[in-house]
PDB file of C-alpha atoms in Angstrom:
ATOM      1  CA  UNK A  61     288.920  74.709 -33.142  1.00 48.00           C
ATOM      2  CA  UNK A  62     291.614  76.451 -31.696  1.00 50.00           C
ATOM      3  CA  UNK A  63     294.696  76.952 -33.337  1.00 51.00           C
ATOM      4  CA  UNK A  64     298.346  75.974 -31.586  1.00 53.00           C
ATOM      5  CA  UNK A  65     300.267  79.021 -31.253  1.00 63.00           C
ATOM      6  CA  UNK A  66     304.089  78.695 -31.955  1.00 78.00           C
ATOM      7  CA  UNK A  67     306.272  80.925 -29.749  1.00 83.00           C
ATOM      8  CA  UNK A  68     308.186  83.522 -32.036  1.00 85.00           C
ATOM      9  CA  UNK A  69     310.542  85.559 -29.955  1.00 88.00           C
ATOM     10  CA  UNK A  70     310.245  89.267 -29.690  1.00 89.00           C
ATOM     11  CA  UNK A  71     306.766  88.641 -30.920  1.00 85.00           C
ATOM     12  CA  UNK A  72     305.005  86.728 -28.414  1.00 85.00           C
ATOM     13  CA  UNK A  73     305.431  87.417 -24.354  1.00 88.00           C
ATOM     14  CA  UNK A  74     307.212  84.771 -22.349  1.00 89.00           C
ATOM     15  CA  UNK A  75     304.161  83.695 -20.031  1.00 86.00           C
ATOM     16  CA  UNK A  76     306.663  81.857 -18.024  1.00 87.00           C
ATOM     17  CA  UNK A  77     307.933  85.126 -16.773  1.00 86.00           C
ATOM     18  CA  UNK A  78     304.582  85.764 -14.533  1.00 87.00           C
ATOM     19  CA  UNK A  79     306.074  82.605 -12.335  1.00 88.00           C
ATOM     20  CA  UNK A  80     309.381  84.339 -11.543  1.00 92.00           C
ATOM     21  CA  UNK A  81     308.980  88.039 -12.461  1.00 92.00           C
ATOM     22  CA  UNK A  82     311.107  89.352  -9.325  1.00 93.00           C
ATOM     23  CA  UNK A  83     314.577  87.653 -11.040  1.00 94.00           C
ATOM     24  CA  UNK A  84     313.768  90.166 -13.624  1.00 95.00           C
ATOM     25  CA  UNK A  85     315.277  93.132 -11.304  1.00 96.00           C
ATOM     26  CA  UNK A  86     318.521  91.076 -11.918  1.00 96.00           C
ATOM     27  CA  UNK A  87     318.937  92.276 -15.722  1.00 96.00           C
ATOM     28  CA  UNK A  88     317.473  94.957 -14.839  1.00 97.00           C
ATOM     29  CA  UNK A  89     319.861  96.550 -12.425  1.00 97.00           C
ATOM     30  CA  UNK A  90     322.749  94.728 -14.221  1.00 97.00           C
ATOM     31  CA  UNK A  91     321.799  97.444 -17.357  1.00 97.00           C
ATOM     32  CA  UNK A  92     321.319 100.616 -15.369  1.00 97.00           C
ATOM     33  CA  UNK A  93     324.962  99.476 -13.541  1.00 97.00           C
ATOM     34  CA  UNK A  94     326.170  99.647 -17.186  1.00 97.00           C
ATOM     35  CA  UNK A  95     324.691 102.669 -18.504  1.00 97.00           C
ATOM     36  CA  UNK A  96     325.221 104.528 -15.184  1.00 96.00           C
ATOM     37  CA  UNK A  97     328.816 103.873 -14.962  1.00 96.00           C
ATOM     38  CA  UNK A  98     330.189 104.234 -18.339  1.00 96.00           C
ATOM     39  CA  UNK A  99     328.655 107.679 -17.985  1.00 94.00           C
ATOM     40  CA  UNK A 100     330.171 108.597 -14.718  1.00 92.00           C
ATOM     41  CA  UNK A 101     333.352 106.600 -14.300  1.00 92.00           C
ATOM     42  CA  UNK A 102     336.170 109.222 -15.491  1.00 89.00           C
ATOM     43  CA  UNK A 103     338.355 106.339 -16.534  1.00 90.00           C
ATOM     44  CA  UNK A 104     336.851 102.831 -17.281  1.00 91.00           C
ATOM     45  CA  UNK A 105     339.540 100.883 -15.176  1.00 91.00           C
ATOM     46  CA  UNK A 106     337.886  97.944 -13.426  1.00 94.00           C
ATOM     47  CA  UNK A 107     334.697  98.665 -14.900  1.00 96.00           C
ATOM     48  CA  UNK A 108     333.031  95.411 -15.165  1.00 97.00           C
ATOM     49  CA  UNK A 109     334.123  95.052 -11.131  1.00 97.00           C
ATOM     50  CA  UNK A 110     332.338  98.074 -10.364  1.00 97.00           C
ATOM     51  CA  UNK A 111     329.267  97.232 -12.580  1.00 97.00           C
ATOM     52  CA  UNK A 112     329.224  94.079 -10.465  1.00 98.00           C
ATOM     53  CA  UNK A 113     329.396  96.027  -7.361  1.00 98.00           C
ATOM     54  CA  UNK A 114     326.857  98.363  -8.265  1.00 97.00           C
ATOM     55  CA  UNK A 115     324.394  95.598  -9.263  1.00 98.00           C
ATOM     56  CA  UNK A 116     324.907  93.699  -5.968  1.00 98.00           C
ATOM     57  CA  UNK A 117     323.814  97.108  -4.032  1.00 98.00           C
ATOM     58  CA  UNK A 118     320.989  97.761  -5.866  1.00 97.00           C
ATOM     59  CA  UNK A 119     319.795  94.191  -5.678  1.00 97.00           C
ATOM     60  CA  UNK A 120     320.668  94.225  -2.123  1.00 98.00           C
ATOM     61  CA  UNK A 121     318.637  97.708  -1.211  1.00 98.00           C
ATOM     62  CA  UNK A 122     315.853  96.622  -3.422  1.00 97.00           C
ATOM     63  CA  UNK A 123     315.536  93.064  -1.291  1.00 96.00           C
ATOM     64  CA  UNK A 124     316.203  95.165   2.191  1.00 98.00           C
ATOM     65  CA  UNK A 125     313.392  97.446   1.352  1.00 97.00           C
ATOM     66  CA  UNK A 126     311.286  94.373   0.228  1.00 96.00           C
ATOM     67  CA  UNK A 127     311.893  92.347   3.819  1.00 97.00           C
ATOM     68  CA  UNK A 128     311.039  95.677   5.495  1.00 97.00           C
ATOM     69  CA  UNK A 129     307.811  95.885   3.525  1.00 97.00           C
ATOM     70  CA  UNK A 130     306.818  92.533   4.456  1.00 97.00           C
ATOM     71  CA  UNK A 131     307.617  92.942   8.468  1.00 97.00           C
ATOM     72  CA  UNK A 132     305.568  95.621   8.203  1.00 97.00           C
ATOM     73  CA  UNK A 133     302.469  94.488   6.333  1.00 96.00           C
ATOM     74  CA  UNK A 134     303.093  91.119   7.973  1.00 96.00           C
ATOM     75  CA  UNK A 135     303.897  91.671  11.982  1.00 95.00           C
ATOM     76  CA  UNK A 136     303.355  95.414  12.672  1.00 95.00           C
ATOM     77  CA  UNK A 137     300.347  96.356  11.192  1.00 94.00           C
ATOM     78  CA  UNK A 138     298.081  93.217  12.414  1.00 93.00           C
ATOM     79  CA  UNK A 139     299.148  94.058  15.847  1.00 93.00           C
ATOM     80  CA  UNK A 140     297.972  97.695  16.027  1.00 92.00           C
ATOM     81  CA  UNK A 141     294.905  98.337  17.859  1.00 91.00           C
ATOM     82  CA  UNK A 142     292.155  98.363  15.556  1.00 86.00           C
ATOM     83  CA  UNK A 143     290.511 101.812  17.384  1.00 75.00           C
TER      84      UNK A 143
ATOM     85  CA  UNK B 300     332.497 138.303   6.086  1.00 44.00           C
ATOM     86  CA  UNK B 301     330.024 138.616   3.310  1.00 45.00           C
ATOM     87  CA  UNK B 302     330.568 135.958   0.859  1.00 48.00           C
ATOM     88  CA  UNK B 303     330.172 136.792  -2.707  1.00 45.00           C
ATOM     89  CA  UNK B 304     330.129 133.143  -3.440  1.00 47.00           C
ATOM     90  CA  UNK B 305     331.240 131.015  -6.317  1.00 45.00           C
ATOM     91  CA  UNK B 306     332.617 133.199  -9.053  1.00 43.00           C
ATOM     92  CA  UNK B 307     332.860 130.178 -11.700  1.00 44.00           C
ATOM     93  CA  UNK B 308     331.240 127.087 -11.641  1.00 44.00           C
ATOM     94  CA  UNK B 309     333.650 123.848 -12.068  1.00 43.00           C
ATOM     95  CA  UNK B 310     333.754 120.720 -12.751  1.00 45.00           C
ATOM     96  CA  UNK B 311     335.594 119.227  -9.352  1.00 45.00           C
ATOM     97  CA  UNK B 312     337.090 121.801  -7.353  1.00 45.00           C
ATOM     98  CA  UNK B 313     335.390 125.375  -7.219  1.00 47.00           C
ATOM     99  CA  UNK B 314     337.233 129.017  -6.548  1.00 50.00           C
ATOM    100  CA  UNK B 315     335.910 131.536  -3.931  1.00 52.00           C
ATOM    101  CA  UNK B 316     335.852 134.853  -3.888  1.00 54.00           C
ATOM    102  CA  UNK B 317     335.470 136.788  -0.625  1.00 54.00           C
ATOM    103  CA  UNK B 318     335.457 140.074   1.661  1.00 53.00           C
ATOM    104  CA  UNK B 319     338.016 139.542   4.064  1.00 51.00           C
ATOM    105  CA  UNK B 320     338.596 143.151   5.976  1.00 52.00           C
ATOM    106  CA  UNK B 321     339.247 145.734   3.260  1.00 53.00           C
ATOM    107  CA  UNK B 322     340.423 143.452   1.019  1.00 54.00           C
ATOM    108  CA  UNK B 323     338.769 140.763  -1.752  1.00 55.00           C
ATOM    109  CA  UNK B 324     340.767 137.477  -0.927  1.00 53.00           C
ATOM    110  CA  UNK B 325     340.258 134.945  -3.966  1.00 53.00           C
ATOM    111  CA  UNK B 326     340.717 131.349  -3.394  1.00 50.00           C
ATOM    112  CA  UNK B 327     341.702 129.192  -6.255  1.00 51.00           C
ATOM    113  CA  UNK B 328     341.462 125.466  -5.444  1.00 51.00           C
ATOM    114  CA  UNK B 329     343.549 123.660  -7.657  1.00 50.00           C
ATOM    115  CA  UNK B 330     342.792 120.235  -8.489  1.00 50.00           C
ATOM    116  CA  UNK B 331     345.817 118.281  -6.774  1.00 50.00           C
ATOM    117  CA  UNK B 332     346.157 115.371  -9.428  1.00 50.00           C
ATOM    118  CA  UNK B 333     346.390 117.598 -12.623  1.00 48.00           C
ATOM    119  CA  UNK B 334     347.925 120.932 -10.642  1.00 47.00           C
ATOM    120  CA  UNK B 335     345.380 123.339 -13.261  1.00 47.00           C
ATOM    121  CA  UNK B 336     342.448 125.145 -13.201  1.00 50.00           C
ATOM    122  CA  UNK B 337     338.849 124.522 -15.115  1.00 49.00           C
ATOM    123  CA  UNK B 338     336.871 127.103 -16.483  1.00 52.00           C
ATOM    124  CA  UNK B 339     333.186 126.987 -18.229  1.00 51.00           C
ATOM    125  CA  UNK B 340     335.213 126.859 -21.361  1.00 59.00           C
ATOM    126  CA  UNK B 341     336.379 123.267 -21.073  1.00 73.00           C
ATOM    127  CA  UNK B 342     332.473 122.152 -21.322  1.00 80.00           C
ATOM    128  CA  UNK B 343     331.040 122.016 -25.044  1.00 84.00           C
ATOM    129  CA  UNK B 344     327.292 122.443 -25.912  1.00 87.00           C
ATOM    130  CA  UNK B 345     326.973 120.402 -28.683  1.00 88.00           C
ATOM    131  CA  UNK B 346     323.790 119.331 -30.140  1.00 92.00           C
ATOM    132  CA  UNK B 347     324.296 117.466 -32.756  1.00 94.00           C
ATOM    133  CA  UNK B 348     325.877 114.609 -30.404  1.00 94.00           C
ATOM    134  CA  UNK B 349     322.845 114.846 -28.586  1.00 95.00           C
ATOM    135  CA  UNK B 350     321.141 113.886 -31.890  1.00 96.00           C
ATOM    136  CA  UNK B 351     323.380 111.201 -32.588  1.00 96.00           C
ATOM    137  CA  UNK B 352     322.422 109.853 -29.245  1.00 96.00           C
ATOM    138  CA  UNK B 353     319.097 109.809 -30.024  1.00 96.00           C
ATOM    139  CA  UNK B 354     319.477 107.958 -33.463  1.00 97.00           C
ATOM    140  CA  UNK B 355     321.079 105.125 -31.829  1.00 97.00           C
ATOM    141  CA  UNK B 356     322.104 104.820 -28.730  1.00 96.00           C
ATOM    142  CA  UNK B 357     326.052 105.287 -27.735  1.00 96.00           C
ATOM    143  CA  UNK B 358     326.559 106.888 -31.281  1.00 96.00           C
ATOM    144  CA  UNK B 359     326.698 110.447 -29.658  1.00 95.00           C
ATOM    145  CA  UNK B 360     329.542 109.270 -27.515  1.00 95.00           C
ATOM    146  CA  UNK B 361     331.180 107.245 -29.967  1.00 96.00           C
ATOM    147  CA  UNK B 362     331.063 110.521 -32.508  1.00 94.00           C
ATOM    148  CA  UNK B 363     332.822 112.318 -29.570  1.00 92.00           C
ATOM    149  CA  UNK B 364     335.597 109.999 -29.943  1.00 92.00           C
ATOM    150  CA  UNK B 365     334.949 107.706 -26.742  1.00 93.00           C
ATOM    151  CA  UNK B 366     334.428 104.443 -28.571  1.00 95.00           C
ATOM    152  CA  UNK B 367     334.558 102.694 -25.627  1.00 95.00           C
ATOM    153  CA  UNK B 368     331.783 104.338 -23.822  1.00 95.00           C
ATOM    154  CA  UNK B 369     330.052 104.827 -26.533  1.00 96.00           C
ATOM    155  CA  UNK B 370     329.613 100.896 -27.139  1.00 97.00           C
ATOM    156  CA  UNK B 371     329.171 100.351 -23.422  1.00 97.00           C
ATOM    157  CA  UNK B 372     326.055 102.392 -23.122  1.00 97.00           C
ATOM    158  CA  UNK B 373     324.768 100.801 -26.336  1.00 97.00           C
ATOM    159  CA  UNK B 374     324.846  97.772 -24.728  1.00 97.00           C
ATOM    160  CA  UNK B 375     323.211  98.674 -21.846  1.00 97.00           C
ATOM    161  CA  UNK B 376     320.404 100.559 -23.428  1.00 97.00           C
ATOM    162  CA  UNK B 377     319.818  97.915 -26.159  1.00 97.00           C
ATOM    163  CA  UNK B 378     320.144  95.187 -23.794  1.00 97.00           C
ATOM    164  CA  UNK B 379     317.487  96.761 -21.696  1.00 96.00           C
ATOM    165  CA  UNK B 380     315.101  97.422 -24.511  1.00 97.00           C
ATOM    166  CA  UNK B 381     315.227  94.392 -26.458  1.00 96.00           C
ATOM    167  CA  UNK B 382     315.088  92.510 -23.065  1.00 96.00           C
ATOM    168  CA  UNK B 383     311.431  94.122 -22.703  1.00 96.00           C
ATOM    169  CA  UNK B 384     310.441  93.265 -25.967  1.00 95.00           C
ATOM    170  CA  UNK B 385     311.741  89.737 -25.339  1.00 94.00           C
ATOM    171  CA  UNK B 386     309.755  89.432 -22.118  1.00 93.00           C
ATOM    172  CA  UNK B 387     306.636  91.194 -23.112  1.00 92.00           C
ATOM    173  CA  UNK B 388     306.404  90.984 -26.791  1.00 90.00           C
ATOM    174  CA  UNK B 389     306.022  93.585 -28.961  1.00 90.00           C
ATOM    175  CA  UNK B 390     303.203  94.779 -27.579  1.00 89.00           C
ATOM    176  CA  UNK B 391     304.972  96.787 -25.049  1.00 92.00           C
ATOM    177  CA  UNK B 392     305.672  99.579 -27.063  1.00 94.00           C
ATOM    178  CA  UNK B 393     302.241 100.754 -27.716  1.00 92.00           C
ATOM    179  CA  UNK B 394     301.758 104.379 -28.483  1.00 93.00           C
ATOM    180  CA  UNK B 395     297.913 103.827 -28.450  1.00 91.00           C
ATOM    181  CA  UNK B 396     297.049 101.943 -25.265  1.00 89.00           C
ATOM    182  CA  UNK B 397     300.100 102.813 -23.490  1.00 90.00           C
ATOM    183  CA  UNK B 398     300.440 106.496 -24.389  1.00 93.00           C
ATOM    184  CA  UNK B 399     302.588 107.838 -20.926  1.00 95.00           C
ATOM    185  CA  UNK B 400     305.009 104.519 -21.165  1.00 95.00           C
ATOM    186  CA  UNK B 401     305.672 105.380 -24.863  1.00 96.00           C
ATOM    187  CA  UNK B 402     306.803 109.033 -24.328  1.00 96.00           C
ATOM    188  CA  UNK B 403     309.699 107.415 -21.994  1.00 97.00           C
ATOM    189  CA  UNK B 404     310.261 104.726 -24.469  1.00 96.00           C
ATOM    190  CA  UNK B 405     310.382 106.640 -27.111  1.00 97.00           C
ATOM    191  CA  UNK B 406     313.654 108.253 -26.056  1.00 97.00           C
ATOM    192  CA  UNK B 407     315.033 104.899 -27.096  1.00 96.00           C
ATOM    193  CA  UNK B 408     314.879 106.803 -30.745  1.00 95.00           C
ATOM    194  CA  UNK B 409     313.668 105.497 -33.811  1.00 97.00           C
ATOM    195  CA  UNK B 410     313.959 101.448 -33.167  1.00 96.00           C
ATOM    196  CA  UNK B 411     311.123 102.246 -30.441  1.00 96.00           C
ATOM    197  CA  UNK B 412     309.256 104.206 -33.279  1.00 96.00           C
ATOM    198  CA  UNK B 413     309.596 101.242 -35.556  1.00 96.00           C
ATOM    199  CA  UNK B 414     308.499  98.546 -32.975  1.00 95.00           C
ATOM    200  CA  UNK B 415     305.679 100.635 -32.228  1.00 94.00           C
ATOM    201  CA  UNK B 416     304.703 101.070 -35.930  1.00 94.00           C
ATOM    202  CA  UNK B 417     305.285  97.159 -36.638  1.00 92.00           C
ATOM    203  CA  UNK B 418     302.979  96.548 -33.736  1.00 89.00           C
ATOM    204  CA  UNK B 419     300.063  99.024 -34.983  1.00 89.00           C
ATOM    205  CA  UNK B 420     300.753  98.034 -38.649  1.00 87.00           C
ATOM    206  CA  UNK B 421     300.863  94.063 -38.254  1.00 80.00           C
ATOM    207  CA  UNK B 422     300.176  93.227 -35.069  1.00 78.00           C
ATOM    208  CA  UNK B 423     296.917  95.324 -33.756  1.00 75.00           C
ATOM    209  CA  UNK B 424     295.428  95.303 -37.122  1.00 70.00           C
ATOM    210  CA  UNK B 425     295.400  92.100 -37.785  1.00 62.00           C
ATOM    211  CA  UNK B 426     292.982  90.293 -39.076  1.00 59.00           C
ATOM    212  CA  UNK B 427     292.443  92.786 -41.984  1.00 56.00           C
ATOM    213  CA  UNK B 428     288.361  93.887 -42.142  1.00 57.00           C
ATOM    214  CA  UNK B 429     287.358  92.351 -44.842  1.00 57.00           C
ATOM    215  CA  UNK B 430     285.419  89.784 -46.585  1.00 49.00           C
ATOM    216  CA  UNK B 431     286.491  86.364 -45.003  1.00 60.00           C
ATOM    217  CA  UNK B 432     284.408  83.651 -43.223  1.00 63.00           C
ATOM    218  CA  UNK B 433     283.269  84.540 -39.823  1.00 69.00           C
ATOM    219  CA  UNK B 434     285.825  81.201 -38.336  1.00 69.00           C
ATOM    220  CA  UNK B 435     288.663  82.052 -40.253  1.00 67.00           C
ATOM    221  CA  UNK B 436     288.685  85.731 -38.109  1.00 67.00           C
ATOM    222  CA  UNK B 437     287.815  83.653 -35.148  1.00 68.00           C
ATOM    223  CA  UNK B 438     290.965  81.544 -35.342  1.00 67.00           C
ATOM    224  CA  UNK B 439     292.857  84.722 -36.309  1.00 65.00           C
ATOM    225  CA  UNK B 440     291.644  86.638 -33.459  1.00 65.00           C
ATOM    226  CA  UNK B 441     292.517  84.125 -31.354  1.00 64.00           C
ATOM    227  CA  UNK B 442     296.216  83.852 -32.653  1.00 63.00           C
ATOM    228  CA  UNK B 443     296.124  87.603 -31.816  1.00 63.00           C
ATOM    229  CA  UNK B 444     295.244  87.648 -28.843  1.00 63.00           C
ATOM    230  CA  UNK B 445     297.542  85.131 -28.315  1.00 62.00           C
ATOM    231  CA  UNK B 446     300.457  87.805 -28.821  1.00 67.00           C
ATOM    232  CA  UNK B 447     299.096  90.173 -26.252  1.00 70.00           C
ATOM    233  CA  UNK B 448     301.122  90.343 -23.012  1.00 69.00           C
ATOM    234  CA  UNK B 449     299.173  90.272 -20.123  1.00 69.00           C
ATOM    235  CA  UNK B 450     299.773  90.712 -16.438  1.00 79.00           C
ATOM    236  CA  UNK B 451     303.309  90.635 -15.033  1.00 87.00           C
ATOM    237  CA  UNK B 452     304.411  89.861 -18.236  1.00 90.00           C
ATOM    238  CA  UNK B 453     303.818  93.325 -19.931  1.00 91.00           C
ATOM    239  CA  UNK B 454     304.616  95.545 -16.788  1.00 93.00           C
ATOM    240  CA  UNK B 455     308.067  94.421 -16.950  1.00 94.00           C
ATOM    241  CA  UNK B 456     308.555  94.091 -20.614  1.00 95.00           C
ATOM    242  CA  UNK B 457     307.253  98.178 -20.555  1.00 95.00           C
ATOM    243  CA  UNK B 458     309.034  98.839 -17.883  1.00 96.00           C
ATOM    244  CA  UNK B 459     311.852  97.575 -19.063  1.00 97.00           C
ATOM    245  CA  UNK B 460     311.910  99.679 -22.512  1.00 97.00           C
ATOM    246  CA  UNK B 461     310.637 102.460 -20.539  1.00 97.00           C
ATOM    247  CA  UNK B 462     313.768 102.584 -18.291  1.00 97.00           C
ATOM    248  CA  UNK B 463     315.902 101.944 -21.775  1.00 97.00           C
ATOM    249  CA  UNK B 464     314.256 105.247 -22.347  1.00 97.00           C
ATOM    250  CA  UNK B 465     315.261 107.254 -19.575  1.00 97.00           C
ATOM    251  CA  UNK B 466     318.549 106.082 -19.345  1.00 97.00           C
ATOM    252  CA  UNK B 467     318.871 106.999 -22.868  1.00 97.00           C
ATOM    253  CA  UNK B 468     317.969 110.687 -22.003  1.00 97.00           C
ATOM    254  CA  UNK B 469     320.647 110.414 -19.624  1.00 96.00           C
ATOM    255  CA  UNK B 470     323.073 109.424 -22.096  1.00 96.00           C
ATOM    256  CA  UNK B 471     321.631 112.131 -24.243  1.00 96.00           C
ATOM    257  CA  UNK B 472     322.391 114.738 -21.654  1.00 95.00           C
ATOM    258  CA  UNK B 473     325.750 113.332 -21.445  1.00 94.00           C
ATOM    259  CA  UNK B 474     326.424 113.876 -24.767  1.00 94.00           C
ATOM    260  CA  UNK B 475     325.039 117.403 -25.246  1.00 93.00           C
ATOM    261  CA  UNK B 476     326.918 119.059 -22.466  1.00 88.00           C
ATOM    262  CA  UNK B 477     330.239 117.394 -22.046  1.00 82.00           C
ATOM    263  CA  UNK B 478     333.818 117.973 -21.181  1.00 77.00           C
ATOM    264  CA  UNK B 479     335.622 119.041 -24.110  1.00 72.00           C
ATOM    265  CA  UNK B 480     338.043 116.477 -25.201  1.00 64.00           C
ATOM    266  CA  UNK B 481     341.330 118.371 -23.714  1.00 62.00           C
ATOM    267  CA  UNK B 482     338.940 117.739 -20.163  1.00 64.00           C
ATOM    268  CA  UNK B 483     338.433 114.407 -20.292  1.00 64.00           C
ATOM    269  CA  UNK B 484     341.748 113.600 -21.238  1.00 66.00           C
ATOM    270  CA  UNK B 485     343.344 115.797 -18.667  1.00 66.00           C
ATOM    271  CA  UNK B 486     340.703 113.356 -16.039  1.00 63.00           C
ATOM    272  CA  UNK B 487     341.745 110.095 -17.568  1.00 62.00           C
ATOM    273  CA  UNK B 488     345.357 110.653 -16.663  1.00 64.00           C
ATOM    274  CA  UNK B 489     344.950 112.162 -13.248  1.00 59.00           C
ATOM    275  CA  UNK B 490     342.717 109.136 -12.425  1.00 53.00           C
ATOM    276  CA  UNK B 491     345.197 106.856 -13.536  1.00 49.00           C
ATOM    277  CA  UNK B 492     348.273 108.561 -12.223  1.00 44.00           C
ATOM    278  CA  UNK B 493     349.143 106.424  -9.019  1.00 40.00           C
TER     279      UNK B 493
END
């Protein structure tokens, strides 16, 4: 008999993350921005606007890197001569 | 003209000393906003705040009087750490199976040690060895297996918690060696002035 597992937050993993794990980049970069700017900014004026900007910059930079890598692996490398 | 180099490290502006012919030329660059000279004594070294920052993220800055900064740091580090545990389950903090990751996660403080203790004590040793029926042990083992994060889930949860620890290391270092309140007030005035 296989028991039915009830999901318990913080104890069981969220297995649905397997399908959209890359979207976790957004909360990851948001948290890094919150901590970094809290330490870095001399004054906390316009703090959340700067956090939003830095989050967008991190996500944009990593998305651009992903695009470059996809082009490199899918387009450039297959066209290289074998010898 | 031989340069004698920086004669003092300053947080924002440097003063320099150099030979100009037979004269010693000393340049002192003033902060244009505050018109003041910073010195090394404006920086403080406080291990006690670093310990507080490790005990609970953000507590070091709160003890320095920077309440809002400390609360923001606390929110950021706890958001990352608890987010990691939420995604990957309690299994993402494991000092026995993921030792290197655990060193980074332990920088979050006792909260990481508590999660690992819970994982080692109540999850990994369950079901306990005892005189139970084999079918009961088998079904409990299946339950335990369901609590183990695998693949991307485990990777992302572990990464979130480790990153929380590494960011808290930055916070600890900032609380350990920080500008004095006088400099902080002066900087804040300078940055808010038009």
